[in-house]
mmCIF file of C-alpha atoms and ligand atoms in Angstrom:
data_model
loop_
_atom_site.group_PDB
_atom_site.id
_atom_site.type_symbol
_atom_site.label_atom_id
_atom_site.label_comp_id
_atom_site.label_asym_id
_atom_site.label_seq_id
_atom_site.Cartn_x
_atom_site.Cartn_y
_atom_site.Cartn_z
ATOM 1 C CA MET A 988 -31.746 -8.178 67.978
ATOM 2 C CA LEU A 989 -32.604 -4.474 67.662
ATOM 3 C CA ARG A 990 -30.936 -2.712 64.756
ATOM 4 C CA ASP A 991 -30.146 1.014 64.427
ATOM 5 C CA SER A 992 -30.497 2.748 61.061
ATOM 6 C CA THR A 993 -26.848 2.066 60.085
ATOM 7 C CA SER A 994 -27.071 -1.617 60.750
ATOM 8 C CA TRP A 995 -30.405 -1.860 58.859
ATOM 9 C CA TYR A 996 -28.637 -0.144 55.972
ATOM 10 C CA ASN A 997 -25.787 -2.629 56.263
ATOM 11 C CA PHE A 998 -28.206 -5.528 56.556
ATOM 12 C CA PHE A 999 -30.052 -4.650 53.316
ATOM 13 C CA ASN A 1000 -26.833 -3.681 51.588
ATOM 14 C CA GLY A 1001 -25.482 -7.097 52.499
ATOM 15 C CA LEU A 1002 -28.511 -8.821 51.060
ATOM 16 C CA LEU A 1003 -28.191 -6.827 47.847
ATOM 17 C CA ALA A 1004 -24.496 -7.741 47.638
ATOM 18 C CA GLY A 1005 -25.448 -11.395 47.926
ATOM 19 C CA ASP A 1006 -23.731 -11.952 51.287
ATOM 20 C CA SER A 1007 -24.666 -15.344 52.672
ATOM 21 C CA ASN A 1008 -25.113 -14.020 56.202
ATOM 22 C CA GLY A 1009 -27.058 -10.913 55.137
ATOM 23 C CA GLY A 1010 -24.388 -8.548 56.453
ATOM 24 C CA LYS A 1011 -24.332 -9.969 59.994
ATOM 25 C CA GLN A 1012 -21.766 -8.082 62.013
ATOM 26 C CA MET A 1013 -18.758 -10.125 63.122
ATOM 27 C CA LYS A 1014 -15.716 -9.902 65.343
ATOM 28 C CA ILE A 1015 -12.693 -10.332 63.095
ATOM 29 C CA GLY A 1016 -9.018 -10.766 64.004
ATOM 30 C CA ILE A 1017 -6.229 -9.583 61.693
ATOM 31 C CA LEU A 1018 -2.521 -10.425 61.709
ATOM 32 C CA THR A 1019 0.471 -9.768 59.463
ATOM 33 C CA GLY A 1020 3.166 -12.498 59.474
ATOM 34 C CA GLY A 1021 6.598 -13.072 57.924
ATOM 35 C CA GLY A 1022 8.824 -10.421 56.338
ATOM 36 C CA ASP A 1023 7.200 -6.997 56.125
ATOM 37 C CA CYS A 1024 6.083 -5.788 52.731
ATOM 38 C CA PRO A 1025 4.867 -2.460 51.288
ATOM 39 C CA GLY A 1026 1.057 -2.554 51.153
ATOM 40 C CA LEU A 1027 0.357 -4.437 54.408
ATOM 41 C CA ASN A 1028 -1.209 -1.321 55.928
ATOM 42 C CA ALA A 1029 -3.308 -0.774 52.809
ATOM 43 C CA VAL A 1030 -4.813 -4.266 53.235
ATOM 44 C CA ILE A 1031 -5.542 -3.648 56.943
ATOM 45 C CA ARG A 1032 -7.175 -0.313 56.099
ATOM 46 C CA ALA A 1033 -9.385 -1.819 53.376
ATOM 47 C CA LEU A 1034 -10.483 -4.686 55.638
ATOM 48 C CA VAL A 1035 -11.374 -2.380 58.516
ATOM 49 C CA ARG A 1036 -13.074 0.308 56.431
ATOM 50 C CA LYS A 1037 -15.247 -2.021 54.392
ATOM 51 C CA GLY A 1038 -15.891 -4.186 57.462
ATOM 52 C CA ILE A 1039 -17.117 -1.244 59.537
ATOM 53 C CA PHE A 1040 -18.885 0.787 56.844
ATOM 54 C CA HIS A 1041 -20.507 -2.104 55.043
ATOM 55 C CA TYR A 1042 -20.977 -4.852 57.630
ATOM 56 C CA ASN A 1043 -20.759 -3.068 60.998
ATOM 57 C CA ASP A 1044 -17.926 -5.457 61.980
ATOM 58 C CA GLN A 1045 -15.584 -5.164 64.931
ATOM 59 C CA PHE A 1046 -11.842 -5.803 64.614
ATOM 60 C CA VAL A 1047 -8.987 -6.816 66.826
ATOM 61 C CA GLY A 1048 -5.359 -6.738 65.668
ATOM 62 C CA PHE A 1049 -2.954 -9.470 66.796
ATOM 63 C CA LEU A 1050 0.548 -8.037 67.163
ATOM 64 C CA GLU A 1051 3.742 -9.465 65.637
ATOM 65 C CA GLY A 1052 2.255 -12.163 63.463
ATOM 66 C CA TRP A 1053 1.499 -15.520 65.050
ATOM 67 C CA ARG A 1054 3.348 -14.429 68.218
ATOM 68 C CA GLY A 1055 0.394 -12.155 68.999
ATOM 69 C CA VAL A 1056 -2.091 -15.019 68.732
ATOM 70 C CA LEU A 1057 0.134 -17.357 70.758
ATOM 71 C CA GLU A 1058 0.799 -14.850 73.512
ATOM 72 C CA ASN A 1059 -2.458 -12.901 73.307
ATOM 73 C CA MET A 1060 -0.908 -9.590 72.280
ATOM 74 C CA VAL A 1061 -3.762 -7.524 70.859
ATOM 75 C CA ARG A 1062 -4.803 -4.005 69.978
ATOM 76 C CA PRO A 1063 -8.146 -2.600 68.918
ATOM 77 C CA LEU A 1064 -8.535 -1.762 65.239
ATOM 78 C CA ASP A 1065 -11.096 0.926 64.475
ATOM 79 C CA LEU A 1066 -11.428 3.685 61.893
ATOM 80 C CA GLU A 1067 -9.121 5.919 63.899
ATOM 81 C CA ALA A 1068 -6.414 3.206 64.008
ATOM 82 C CA VAL A 1069 -6.342 2.861 60.213
ATOM 83 C CA SER A 1070 -6.528 6.566 59.443
ATOM 84 C CA GLY A 1071 -3.562 7.787 57.386
ATOM 85 C CA ILE A 1072 -1.867 4.399 57.011
ATOM 86 C CA LEU A 1073 -2.483 3.820 53.275
ATOM 87 C CA PRO A 1074 0.892 5.180 52.082
ATOM 88 C CA ARG A 1075 2.906 3.827 55.017
ATOM 89 C CA GLY A 1076 5.334 0.924 54.615
ATOM 90 C CA GLY A 1077 5.790 -1.761 57.290
ATOM 91 C CA THR A 1078 2.739 -2.795 59.277
ATOM 92 C CA ILE A 1079 0.958 -1.115 62.170
ATOM 93 C CA LEU A 1080 0.494 -4.635 63.613
ATOM 94 C CA ARG A 1081 4.225 -5.401 63.365
ATOM 95 C CA SER A 1082 5.389 -8.848 62.236
ATOM 96 C CA SER A 1083 7.514 -11.882 63.126
ATOM 97 C CA ARG A 1084 8.455 -15.296 61.816
ATOM 98 C CA THR A 1085 6.959 -17.043 64.861
ATOM 99 C CA ASN A 1086 5.718 -20.542 64.070
ATOM 100 C CA PRO A 1087 3.083 -21.838 66.543
ATOM 101 C CA VAL A 1088 3.481 -25.366 65.154
ATOM 102 C CA LYS A 1089 6.970 -25.431 66.708
ATOM 103 C CA LYS A 1090 5.739 -24.362 70.179
ATOM 104 C CA PRO A 1091 4.345 -26.608 72.915
ATOM 105 C CA ARG A 1092 0.547 -26.688 72.483
ATOM 106 C CA GLY A 1093 1.069 -23.907 69.939
ATOM 107 C CA LEU A 1094 -2.059 -24.353 67.839
ATOM 108 C CA GLU A 1095 -4.221 -25.065 70.918
ATOM 109 C CA ARG A 1096 -2.966 -21.856 72.566
ATOM 110 C CA CYS A 1097 -3.826 -19.911 69.405
ATOM 111 C CA ILE A 1098 -7.366 -21.296 69.451
ATOM 112 C CA GLU A 1099 -7.765 -20.463 73.156
ATOM 113 C CA ASN A 1100 -6.671 -16.855 72.576
ATOM 114 C CA LEU A 1101 -8.904 -16.419 69.533
ATOM 115 C CA ASN A 1102 -11.840 -17.600 71.655
ATOM 116 C CA ALA A 1103 -10.803 -15.429 74.602
ATOM 117 C CA ASN A 1104 -11.011 -12.386 72.314
ATOM 118 C CA GLY A 1105 -14.358 -13.449 70.869
ATOM 119 C CA VAL A 1106 -12.801 -13.678 67.399
ATOM 120 C CA GLU A 1107 -15.148 -15.417 64.957
ATOM 121 C CA VAL A 1108 -12.929 -15.182 61.873
ATOM 122 C CA LEU A 1109 -9.182 -14.597 61.500
ATOM 123 C CA VAL A 1110 -7.812 -12.790 58.431
ATOM 124 C CA VAL A 1111 -4.165 -13.707 57.936
ATOM 125 C CA ILE A 1112 -1.940 -11.574 55.700
ATOM 126 C CA GLY A 1113 1.248 -13.463 54.907
ATOM 127 C CA GLY A 1114 3.338 -15.659 52.636
ATOM 128 C CA ASP A 1115 3.538 -19.440 52.365
ATOM 129 C CA ASP A 1116 5.040 -20.032 55.834
ATOM 130 C CA THR A 1117 2.475 -17.843 57.592
ATOM 131 C CA GLN A 1118 -0.351 -19.399 55.574
ATOM 132 C CA SER A 1119 0.793 -22.937 56.410
ATOM 133 C CA VAL A 1120 -0.224 -22.103 60.001
ATOM 134 C CA SER A 1121 -3.557 -20.679 58.734
ATOM 135 C CA GLN A 1122 -4.192 -24.014 57.016
ATOM 136 C CA ALA A 1123 -3.289 -25.990 60.165
ATOM 137 C CA LEU A 1124 -5.730 -23.908 62.216
ATOM 138 C CA PHE A 1125 -8.421 -24.175 59.533
ATOM 139 C CA GLU A 1126 -8.064 -27.970 59.691
ATOM 140 C CA ARG A 1127 -8.758 -27.656 63.440
ATOM 141 C CA GLY A 1128 -11.981 -25.743 62.834
ATOM 142 C CA VAL A 1129 -10.801 -22.112 62.940
ATOM 143 C CA LYS A 1130 -12.506 -19.853 60.387
ATOM 144 C CA VAL A 1131 -9.631 -18.341 58.420
ATOM 145 C CA VAL A 1132 -9.362 -16.153 55.320
ATOM 146 C CA ALA A 1133 -5.920 -15.538 53.765
ATOM 147 C CA VAL A 1134 -4.352 -12.635 51.865
ATOM 148 C CA PRO A 1135 -1.133 -13.364 49.884
ATOM 149 C CA LYS A 1136 1.898 -11.263 50.792
ATOM 150 C CA THR A 1137 5.544 -11.417 49.732
ATOM 151 C CA ILE A 1138 7.877 -9.164 47.798
ATOM 152 C CA ASP A 1139 9.353 -12.392 46.358
ATOM 153 C CA ASN A 1140 6.056 -13.014 44.464
ATOM 154 C CA ASP A 1141 6.576 -16.769 44.847
ATOM 155 C CA LEU A 1142 3.153 -17.776 46.189
ATOM 156 C CA SER A 1143 1.424 -19.987 43.659
ATOM 157 C CA GLY A 1144 -2.177 -19.482 42.580
ATOM 158 C CA THR A 1145 -1.874 -15.715 42.262
ATOM 159 C CA ASP A 1146 -0.307 -13.754 39.427
ATOM 160 C CA PHE A 1147 0.960 -11.063 41.790
ATOM 161 C CA CYS A 1148 1.405 -10.500 45.503
ATOM 162 C CA PHE A 1149 1.273 -6.881 46.670
ATOM 163 C CA GLY A 1150 4.708 -5.501 47.593
ATOM 164 C CA PHE A 1151 6.394 -7.080 44.582
ATOM 165 C CA ASP A 1152 5.822 -4.068 42.332
ATOM 166 C CA THR A 1153 7.343 -1.723 44.926
ATOM 167 C CA ALA A 1154 10.387 -3.978 45.351
ATOM 168 C CA VAL A 1155 10.871 -4.089 41.565
ATOM 169 C CA MET A 1156 10.628 -0.292 41.318
ATOM 170 C CA ILE A 1157 13.250 0.148 44.049
ATOM 171 C CA ALA A 1158 15.587 -2.438 42.498
ATOM 172 C CA THR A 1159 15.171 -0.942 39.011
ATOM 173 C CA GLU A 1160 16.035 2.521 40.275
ATOM 174 C CA ALA A 1161 19.117 1.115 42.017
ATOM 175 C CA ILE A 1162 20.204 -0.639 38.793
ATOM 176 C CA ASP A 1163 19.774 2.628 36.856
ATOM 177 C CA ARG A 1164 21.974 4.372 39.414
ATOM 178 C CA VAL A 1165 24.802 1.804 39.430
ATOM 179 C CA HIS A 1166 24.673 1.804 35.610
ATOM 180 C CA THR A 1167 26.059 5.332 35.432
ATOM 181 C CA THR A 1168 28.846 4.559 37.915
ATOM 182 C CA ALA A 1169 29.692 1.315 36.104
ATOM 183 C CA GLU A 1170 29.960 3.222 32.824
ATOM 184 C CA ALA A 1171 31.978 6.097 34.283
ATOM 185 C CA HIS A 1172 34.558 3.758 35.849
ATOM 186 C CA ASN A 1173 34.662 0.854 33.352
ATOM 187 C CA ARG A 1174 33.488 -1.450 36.111
ATOM 188 C CA VAL A 1175 31.386 -4.546 36.428
ATOM 189 C CA MET A 1176 28.678 -3.869 39.024
ATOM 190 C CA VAL A 1177 26.848 -6.789 40.628
ATOM 191 C CA VAL A 1178 23.466 -5.899 42.152
ATOM 192 C CA GLU A 1179 22.133 -8.491 44.609
ATOM 193 C CA VAL A 1180 18.347 -8.437 45.005
ATOM 194 C CA MET A 1181 15.992 -10.511 47.159
ATOM 195 C CA GLY A 1182 14.405 -13.748 45.963
ATOM 196 C CA ARG A 1183 14.942 -16.868 48.021
ATOM 197 C CA ASP A 1184 13.469 -19.562 45.758
ATOM 198 C CA SER A 1185 12.286 -17.565 42.753
ATOM 199 C CA GLY A 1186 13.902 -14.878 40.673
ATOM 200 C CA TRP A 1187 10.866 -12.657 40.080
ATOM 201 C CA ILE A 1188 12.440 -9.460 41.430
ATOM 202 C CA ALA A 1189 15.720 -10.192 39.622
ATOM 203 C CA ILE A 1190 14.127 -10.843 36.228
ATOM 204 C CA TYR A 1191 11.685 -7.907 36.359
ATOM 205 C CA SER A 1192 14.196 -5.353 37.656
ATOM 206 C CA GLY A 1193 17.011 -6.823 35.553
ATOM 207 C CA VAL A 1194 15.085 -6.550 32.296
ATOM 208 C CA ALA A 1195 13.574 -3.155 33.252
ATOM 209 C CA GLY A 1196 17.012 -1.845 34.267
ATOM 210 C CA GLY A 1197 18.796 -3.236 31.177
ATOM 211 C CA ALA A 1198 21.127 -5.576 33.099
ATOM 212 C CA ASP A 1199 23.645 -7.494 30.972
ATOM 213 C CA VAL A 1200 23.384 -10.716 32.963
ATOM 214 C CA ILE A 1201 20.525 -11.867 35.237
ATOM 215 C CA LEU A 1202 21.026 -14.832 37.573
ATOM 216 C CA ILE A 1203 18.021 -16.466 39.256
ATOM 217 C CA PRO A 1204 17.462 -19.502 41.521
ATOM 218 C CA GLU A 1205 15.516 -21.282 38.760
ATOM 219 C CA LYS A 1206 18.600 -21.584 36.502
ATOM 220 C CA PRO A 1207 21.891 -22.533 38.188
ATOM 221 C CA PHE A 1208 24.725 -20.510 36.626
ATOM 222 C CA ASP A 1209 28.278 -21.208 35.504
ATOM 223 C CA PRO A 1210 30.727 -18.415 36.528
ATOM 224 C CA ASP A 1211 32.918 -19.219 33.493
ATOM 225 C CA GLU A 1212 29.976 -18.549 31.201
ATOM 226 C CA VAL A 1213 29.193 -15.279 32.996
ATOM 227 C CA ALA A 1214 32.848 -14.231 32.610
ATOM 228 C CA GLU A 1215 32.734 -15.097 28.903
ATOM 229 C CA ILE A 1216 29.658 -12.925 28.333
ATOM 230 C CA LEU A 1217 31.430 -10.003 30.004
ATOM 231 C CA ARG A 1218 34.601 -10.542 27.929
ATOM 232 C CA ARG A 1219 32.598 -10.540 24.720
ATOM 233 C CA ARG A 1220 30.902 -7.298 25.722
ATOM 234 C CA HIS A 1221 34.315 -5.842 26.473
ATOM 235 C CA ASP A 1222 35.643 -7.025 23.088
ATOM 236 C CA ARG A 1223 32.988 -5.040 21.280
ATOM 237 C CA GLY A 1224 33.789 -1.888 23.172
ATOM 238 C CA ARG A 1225 31.371 -2.029 26.103
ATOM 239 C CA PHE A 1226 33.827 -1.613 28.977
ATOM 240 C CA PHE A 1227 31.259 -1.852 31.755
ATOM 241 C CA SER A 1228 28.565 -4.351 32.690
ATOM 242 C CA VAL A 1229 25.723 -4.695 35.174
ATOM 243 C CA ILE A 1230 24.793 -8.071 36.642
ATOM 244 C CA VAL A 1231 21.634 -8.676 38.687
ATOM 245 C CA VAL A 1232 21.713 -11.717 40.952
ATOM 246 C CA ALA A 1233 18.927 -13.032 43.173
ATOM 247 C CA GLU A 1234 20.087 -13.834 46.714
ATOM 248 C CA GLY A 1235 18.952 -17.457 46.228
ATOM 249 C CA ALA A 1236 20.748 -18.049 42.895
ATOM 250 C CA ARG A 1237 23.154 -20.972 42.914
ATOM 251 C CA GLN A 1238 26.174 -22.116 41.003
ATOM 252 C CA ALA A 1239 25.617 -25.154 38.763
ATOM 253 C CA GLY A 1240 26.715 -28.360 40.452
ATOM 254 C CA HIS A 1241 26.549 -26.804 43.915
ATOM 255 C CA GLN A 1242 23.976 -28.048 46.390
ATOM 256 C CA ASN A 1243 23.622 -24.785 48.285
ATOM 257 C CA GLN A 1244 23.418 -21.168 47.339
ATOM 258 C CA VAL A 1245 26.859 -19.609 46.842
ATOM 259 C CA SER A 1246 26.490 -17.006 49.533
ATOM 260 C CA SER A 1247 27.367 -16.097 53.048
ATOM 261 C CA ALA A 1248 24.149 -17.725 54.253
ATOM 262 C CA THR A 1249 24.372 -18.067 58.026
ATOM 263 C CA ALA A 1250 23.757 -21.442 59.593
ATOM 264 C CA LYS A 1251 21.073 -19.858 61.791
ATOM 265 C CA LYS A 1252 17.590 -20.922 60.691
ATOM 266 C CA ASP A 1253 14.265 -19.194 61.317
ATOM 267 C CA GLU A 1254 11.294 -21.032 62.883
ATOM 268 C CA PHE A 1255 10.179 -22.200 59.434
ATOM 269 C CA GLY A 1256 13.599 -23.734 58.724
ATOM 270 C CA HIS A 1257 15.012 -21.103 56.338
ATOM 271 C CA VAL A 1258 18.639 -20.003 56.460
ATOM 272 C CA ARG A 1259 19.349 -16.286 56.255
ATOM 273 C CA LEU A 1260 20.570 -15.510 52.733
ATOM 274 C CA GLY A 1261 22.693 -12.670 51.446
ATOM 275 C CA GLY A 1262 26.238 -12.404 50.170
ATOM 276 C CA ILE A 1263 26.161 -14.075 46.782
ATOM 277 C CA GLY A 1264 26.758 -10.680 45.123
ATOM 278 C CA ASN A 1265 30.147 -10.248 46.827
ATOM 279 C CA GLU A 1266 31.133 -13.849 46.164
ATOM 280 C CA LEU A 1267 30.253 -13.516 42.489
ATOM 281 C CA ALA A 1268 32.097 -10.199 42.180
ATOM 282 C CA LYS A 1269 35.280 -11.915 43.440
ATOM 283 C CA GLN A 1270 34.889 -14.810 41.016
ATOM 284 C CA ILE A 1271 34.319 -12.470 38.060
ATOM 285 C CA GLU A 1272 37.308 -10.280 38.868
ATOM 286 C CA GLN A 1273 39.530 -13.379 39.192
ATOM 287 C CA ARG A 1274 38.355 -14.728 35.827
ATOM 288 C CA THR A 1275 38.296 -11.507 33.775
ATOM 289 C CA GLY A 1276 40.628 -9.064 35.480
ATOM 290 C CA PHE A 1277 37.834 -6.437 35.203
ATOM 291 C CA GLU A 1278 37.292 -4.337 38.328
ATOM 292 C CA THR A 1279 34.075 -5.687 39.860
ATOM 293 C CA ARG A 1280 32.017 -4.306 42.750
ATOM 294 C CA ALA A 1281 28.896 -5.577 44.461
ATOM 295 C CA VAL A 1282 25.879 -3.766 45.897
ATOM 296 C CA VAL A 1283 23.468 -5.653 48.161
ATOM 297 C CA LEU A 1284 20.022 -4.030 48.159
ATOM 298 C CA GLY A 1285 18.655 -6.177 51.012
ATOM 299 C CA HIS A 1286 15.845 -4.728 53.073
ATOM 300 C CA ILE A 1287 15.813 -1.451 51.157
ATOM 301 C CA GLN A 1288 13.565 -3.381 48.747
ATOM 302 C CA ARG A 1289 11.028 -4.079 51.498
ATOM 303 C CA GLY A 1290 10.923 -0.640 53.092
ATOM 304 C CA GLY A 1291 9.014 2.547 52.469
ATOM 305 C CA SER A 1292 5.859 3.558 50.714
ATOM 306 C CA PRO A 1293 4.050 1.166 48.344
ATOM 307 C CA THR A 1294 3.628 2.063 44.662
ATOM 308 C CA ALA A 1295 0.159 3.033 43.417
ATOM 309 C CA PHE A 1296 -0.130 -0.449 41.857
ATOM 310 C CA ASP A 1297 0.555 -2.129 45.215
ATOM 311 C CA ARG A 1298 -1.835 0.187 47.088
ATOM 312 C CA MET A 1299 -4.536 -0.678 44.574
ATOM 313 C CA LEU A 1300 -3.843 -4.428 44.677
ATOM 314 C CA ALA A 1301 -3.629 -4.458 48.486
ATOM 315 C CA THR A 1302 -6.930 -2.566 48.700
ATOM 316 C CA ARG A 1303 -8.635 -4.975 46.281
ATOM 317 C CA TYR A 1304 -7.350 -7.919 48.337
ATOM 318 C CA GLY A 1305 -8.597 -6.361 51.588
ATOM 319 C CA VAL A 1306 -12.056 -5.664 50.181
ATOM 320 C CA ALA A 1307 -12.289 -9.151 48.644
ATOM 321 C CA ALA A 1308 -11.134 -10.787 51.897
ATOM 322 C CA ILE A 1309 -13.811 -9.103 54.018
ATOM 323 C CA ASP A 1310 -16.405 -10.154 51.442
ATOM 324 C CA LEU A 1311 -15.137 -13.770 51.682
ATOM 325 C CA VAL A 1312 -15.583 -13.566 55.457
ATOM 326 C CA HIS A 1313 -19.226 -12.571 55.031
ATOM 327 C CA GLN A 1314 -19.822 -15.142 52.307
ATOM 328 C CA GLY A 1315 -18.572 -17.807 54.719
ATOM 329 C CA LYS A 1316 -15.780 -18.895 52.350
ATOM 330 C CA PHE A 1317 -13.263 -20.003 54.945
ATOM 331 C CA GLY A 1318 -9.949 -21.763 54.340
ATOM 332 C CA CYS A 1319 -9.622 -19.632 51.189
ATOM 333 C CA MET A 1320 -7.115 -17.097 49.931
ATOM 334 C CA VAL A 1321 -7.839 -14.105 47.707
ATOM 335 C CA VAL A 1322 -5.761 -14.165 44.510
ATOM 336 C CA LEU A 1323 -5.236 -12.156 41.338
ATOM 337 C CA ARG A 1324 -5.799 -14.019 38.056
ATOM 338 C CA GLY A 1325 -5.310 -11.827 35.019
ATOM 339 C CA ASN A 1326 -6.967 -8.660 36.268
ATOM 340 C CA GLU A 1327 -9.641 -10.403 38.285
ATOM 341 C CA ILE A 1328 -9.718 -11.040 42.029
ATOM 342 C CA GLN A 1329 -10.716 -14.629 42.756
ATOM 343 C CA SER A 1330 -10.240 -17.066 45.640
ATOM 344 C CA ILE A 1331 -8.616 -20.493 45.965
ATOM 345 C CA PRO A 1332 -8.179 -22.931 48.871
ATOM 346 C CA ILE A 1333 -5.174 -21.995 51.043
ATOM 347 C CA HIS A 1334 -3.750 -25.515 50.722
ATOM 348 C CA GLU A 1335 -3.494 -25.034 46.942
ATOM 349 C CA ALA A 1336 -1.595 -21.760 47.334
ATOM 350 C CA ILE A 1337 0.993 -23.208 49.715
ATOM 351 C CA ALA A 1338 1.405 -26.565 47.953
ATOM 352 C CA LYS A 1339 4.069 -25.295 45.578
ATOM 353 C CA THR A 1340 6.306 -22.355 44.779
ATOM 354 C CA SER A 1341 5.636 -20.001 41.881
ATOM 355 C CA TYR A 1342 8.682 -19.872 39.623
ATOM 356 C CA VAL A 1343 9.630 -17.422 36.874
ATOM 357 C CA SER A 1344 8.128 -18.590 33.581
ATOM 358 C CA GLN A 1345 10.281 -19.804 30.698
ATOM 359 C CA GLU A 1346 8.800 -17.015 28.574
ATOM 360 C CA LEU A 1347 10.297 -14.343 30.867
ATOM 361 C CA ILE A 1348 13.609 -16.208 31.013
ATOM 362 C CA ASP A 1349 13.660 -16.263 27.192
ATOM 363 C CA VAL A 1350 13.004 -12.511 27.074
ATOM 364 C CA ALA A 1351 15.999 -11.901 29.346
ATOM 365 C CA LEU A 1352 18.215 -14.333 27.406
ATOM 366 C CA SER A 1353 17.271 -12.732 24.079
ATOM 367 C CA LEU A 1354 18.904 -9.521 25.262
ATOM 368 C CA HIS A 1355 22.070 -10.999 26.780
ATOM 369 C CA ASP A 1356 25.312 -10.463 24.895
ATOM 370 C CA ARG A 1357 25.871 -13.445 22.622
ATOM 371 C CA VAL A 1358 28.192 -12.067 19.946
ATOM 372 C CA PRO A 1359 29.610 -14.991 17.921
ATOM 373 C CA GLU A 1360 33.398 -15.352 18.142
ATOM 374 C CA GLU A 1361 33.863 -14.989 14.356
ATOM 375 C CA ALA A 1362 32.200 -11.565 14.432
ATOM 376 C CA THR A 1363 34.497 -10.285 17.194
ATOM 377 C CA LYS A 1364 37.654 -11.486 15.373
ATOM 378 C CA ASP A 1365 36.922 -9.227 12.340
ATOM 379 C CA SER A 1366 35.808 -6.153 14.246
HETATM 380 O O1 F6P B 1829 10.378 -13.608 52.006
HETATM 381 C C1 F6P B 1829 10.734 -12.325 51.696
HETATM 382 C C2 F6P B 1829 12.178 -12.074 52.035
HETATM 383 O O2 F6P B 1829 12.404 -10.706 51.814
HETATM 384 C C3 F6P B 1829 13.180 -12.945 51.245
HETATM 385 O O3 F6P B 1829 13.445 -12.457 49.976
HETATM 386 C C4 F6P B 1829 14.379 -12.891 52.146
HETATM 387 O O4 F6P B 1829 15.219 -14.017 51.960
HETATM 388 C C5 F6P B 1829 13.774 -12.907 53.505
HETATM 389 O O5 F6P B 1829 12.478 -12.349 53.372
HETATM 390 C C6 F6P B 1829 14.559 -12.126 54.515
HETATM 391 O O6 F6P B 1829 13.899 -12.162 55.718
HETATM 392 P P1 F6P B 1829 14.399 -11.456 57.057
HETATM 393 O O7 F6P B 1829 14.127 -9.999 56.913
HETATM 394 O O8 F6P B 1829 13.573 -12.051 58.133
HETATM 395 O O9 F6P B 1829 15.853 -11.759 57.194
#
């Protein structure tokens, strides 16, 4: 093969960087699956820029997550396509919760379309559901590299997913804002944040925003105990309170989340959550007589521009993922351990959920109102 000066540069650069294929140019597919997340575009940009500048790669974007691979919906991805997207939320490739495993000949159709587009390696940016399909395709011989994505931060094997920091910033700002209204009106304000299985957003934003009670899926709660904490606060002259509740939190002794979860399930079998904040507000008002209002942050936490931290993390993931492609480390996911980017097998990352640590729960509990009854009697 004849090489021009750029590709010779890339070839030697690749050798110097220790790439196993010496910087051989490749045709790479990219998709973003599952719920959108601030920083998706930053990953796409990093992949494409390093891929083109460093390895002379070519890219094709599959639209709307796995739907694009199933139905062969593609768009070219070149330098022009990724120009200006770093600060943009959402994803220029769009997303969906399509699950090829649930479709007739789903995985086979994916493989056919990857081949039809000449795709040698597929980079999949997504959470555990999306990556379960990556693993299934990898087991059928597809060369896949994974990038962890979810504002919920519940993918195991990585300390942080990009998008989480942005969601926490948004939730913290919202808590700060309802704080002043709660105080002005002597109200209890319940702020419902996202977090299906893990309470990462709730605990980070709750502690950062100075919430008085934080309820997470990891620790089923007792509404009587919550009411008692609020009464004690009231007794010592704090006539307002802020509660942060994760959408997936559940009442002790109850099988399902106390929420208005609809029966409708997505293609990965998840019910749509949301509504526990309103339910809890009712229960608190009934028990305490304190005026209680709920605010559901919902998708506001997923929208808009990523924080600088998330742009940086997303960029590091994108750069590391394209390097994995050229090192031939397939079936792997880039992860953050401490402050180092590493990689682990995808099957390890999706095997279990990452839950909030006991240390963080203890930090939150240390700050909750626990005034002993004797002390309140004398005051
Ligand atoms: O997985 C991230 C997440 O934001 C969850 O916290 C939430 O339950 C779910 O996505 C909502 O998804 P959708 O936007 O598809 O309803």
